């Protein structure tokens, strides 16, 4: 980690970027006012909290929101009319419309008397009634079972079996192994909470990774063990590199307890092949590691050659050939925030436990029960995600049309972004096979690197801040995800609407040329 | 509007139920295992569980059962002194008002007393006020917020410097939209660096669910006289409140009629927390029969479930003075079921004592 003359970014609510960067220097000065009688201040707050970082909503994004507010109030002087938020996989923030079927069912579940109007399709009312029928007294407002409504967990079991071509049986998968959660993030945190006792407990995470993992491990006082993805090989999984990471951790007295895979990758967009997954499982078996399979982007697959295989599917194939693989503990995560319809705000998701002992299950159950239950609207959305309308259903035609339209649009945008970015001199971008992001490698001139260091920021944060201030585009610097030393990246989403995305990449190209010339 | 003091939207965090917000605050506060958080005994076990998960030290202060479960200021001071002597750095105090499981409604005097203690010992006050709309003796025991008492204090040091975080939720009150998971916290006198850390923790979960957020809006901004929905809303609200108020009384009175059971008045919240008399020998025999490391009132409640199908929570789950036993029941069963419920309880209590007396 680079040394900075201050412990953390400071967030300000004032205007210019230069004075903003200036403020970064002054945060080290203690303010000896009434704050020295307080408890919720930097000097007293847990260092685990102070050190955890989550760049997806970090300093740069806070600055972007400030600018948005300035533009709204017509304050400040910016060379653009609006900020394009490319920092987060939040499709509906950029104008994507939700699916009609989903919102009809959710409305009915929240307001059952809507179903009496006769205006809703038959399958909508059927689905809503099925959900309400499983609640304590026909109301979505009651706390449910801490793992979520059992009828939804049944749906999830069926979904997994259908997706993976498996025959449903209780010994293979059953609803007690499914935990519905408020998005995938809480499930991941509970598992890490159970696994991490102290700094001798290590978790392998890919570099680059979605910083929920690094932040959560830091908050729990565990040790991150990074294994580099291979940028030159489509950000692929390199088993030798992972072995190296394990060996290095062990040599330092850290026990690797789990390994995280994000498939499709965030921020990288790679999709693991079947042999990759087998290698991953073998590695986990060799070192007794729990597998955390973050598969929230499983429906965002754009490449023609690549298909998504779940860890559960491949593991079961391996068990079929060698029963000793039953020892593998696999936790798989899915979410309603991604895929095609991106219902991020509803906070829905699930975690699937496979190969986990009763005592492990009991502790996870206890953890989720402290928060009573996942929110019921998010739960309902999981049901809809896992059991969409089928041919013959009243809502199928419209649903299929909306879904395909959205999917193809994402696919086109994935192509536009990766092609156009790669055409910029000094920028190269791997093919985007899946997920919602481009993670281009950007060449930053030495002079700019030096200037960034003088100002105490990472070079890619320096780059992204200027991209924001000059073009109104908000991306997340690669340093927020992790990258090989000396390399620089940024993560942008593919989500700006189709009629804007071309302009976005053009602005990025223009900015890169200007920036490179300025610091030549 | 509720307190007569202006509020800043930037100091409000919507949260996925109050529980999520409490977790963020405790994560920030507990920096070392010797950092202590004062919690009332009895308390809602979210607090003890979260303090344990954050690897901090719970510091108990006992509520006074003989005084309607009110906080005993001297007892709080004593707990702080004892904790300090053990090398515990006491950083915050949790207050639950109205009380869960205890149902007391704190007087302004008591609140002011706790605020003074917080000022003296530099404690962050975590004010869990999720039951603020469940008030059954409105005239004699109305709800007064910690915020209001703090901001109207005569001592400027209190008004400007005592750190307070207040919590509210859509899960309780009159309409109990528990499943939607909505709530908010408000920061008072929290330094910017503290607020930034809370913001960071909240941002790792992206955002609270949006339906829960909307529910908070509806809770704090109900229909007014000018609105079309007002008449129906008002009628539903008042009927429900009256029903809760009535049941609070019926349940408490019925419990007090049972031999060996006594229950303080339920001034607020949703629970009755009756004291059950279990003689020493009975307690010992009951624990032996269950071979686990359980409390006698846990055995009591387990048998109540198995014999009569009634589910309550043992007092040991909330904390209680050594040698006393309780259980927490809600006051929520429909009115016409309460009589048979308490009749079953009476029968059970006698049977339990008999069963384990030898």
CSV table of C-alpha atoms in Angstrom, one decimal, chain B residues 6 41 62 83 87-88 105 118 121 138 147 149 176 207-208 232 265 267 272-273 298 302 318 331 338 343 345 349:
chain,number,residue,atom,x,y,z
B,6,UNK,CA,-35.5,21.7,13.6
B,41,UNK,CA,-31.1,-5.4,32.1
B,62,UNK,CA,-30.3,-2.9,36.1
B,83,UNK,CA,-16.6,-1.3,34.8
B,87,UNK,CA,-10.3,-1.6,33.0
B,88,UNK,CA,-13.3,-1.2,30.7
B,105,UNK,CA,-42.3,4.8,29.4
B,118,UNK,CA,-23.8,10.8,29.5
B,121,UNK,CA,-18.8,10.3,31.4
B,138,UNK,CA,-50.8,9.1,27.1
B,147,UNK,CA,-33.6,14.4,21.3
B,149,UNK,CA,-34.8,16.6,26.2
B,176,UNK,CA,-46.2,-2.9,12.3
B,207,UNK,CA,-28.5,1.4,0.3
B,208,UNK,CA,-31.5,0.4,2.5
B,232,UNK,CA,-60.0,6.3,6.7
B,265,UNK,CA,-48.2,-2.1,34.2
B,267,UNK,CA,-47.2,1.7,29.7
B,272,UNK,CA,-45.7,-8.0,29.0
B,273,UNK,CA,-42.8,-9.2,31.1
B,298,UNK,CA,-36.1,-21.5,29.5
B,302,UNK,CA,-40.1,-24.9,26.5
B,318,UNK,CA,-33.3,-10.6,28.0
B,331,UNK,CA,-49.9,-8.3,23.9
B,338,UNK,CA,-56.4,-13.7,25.7
B,343,UNK,CA,-56.1,-19.7,31.7
B,345,UNK,CA,-50.9,-20.2,31.6
B,349,UNK,CA,-47.7,-22.7,36.1
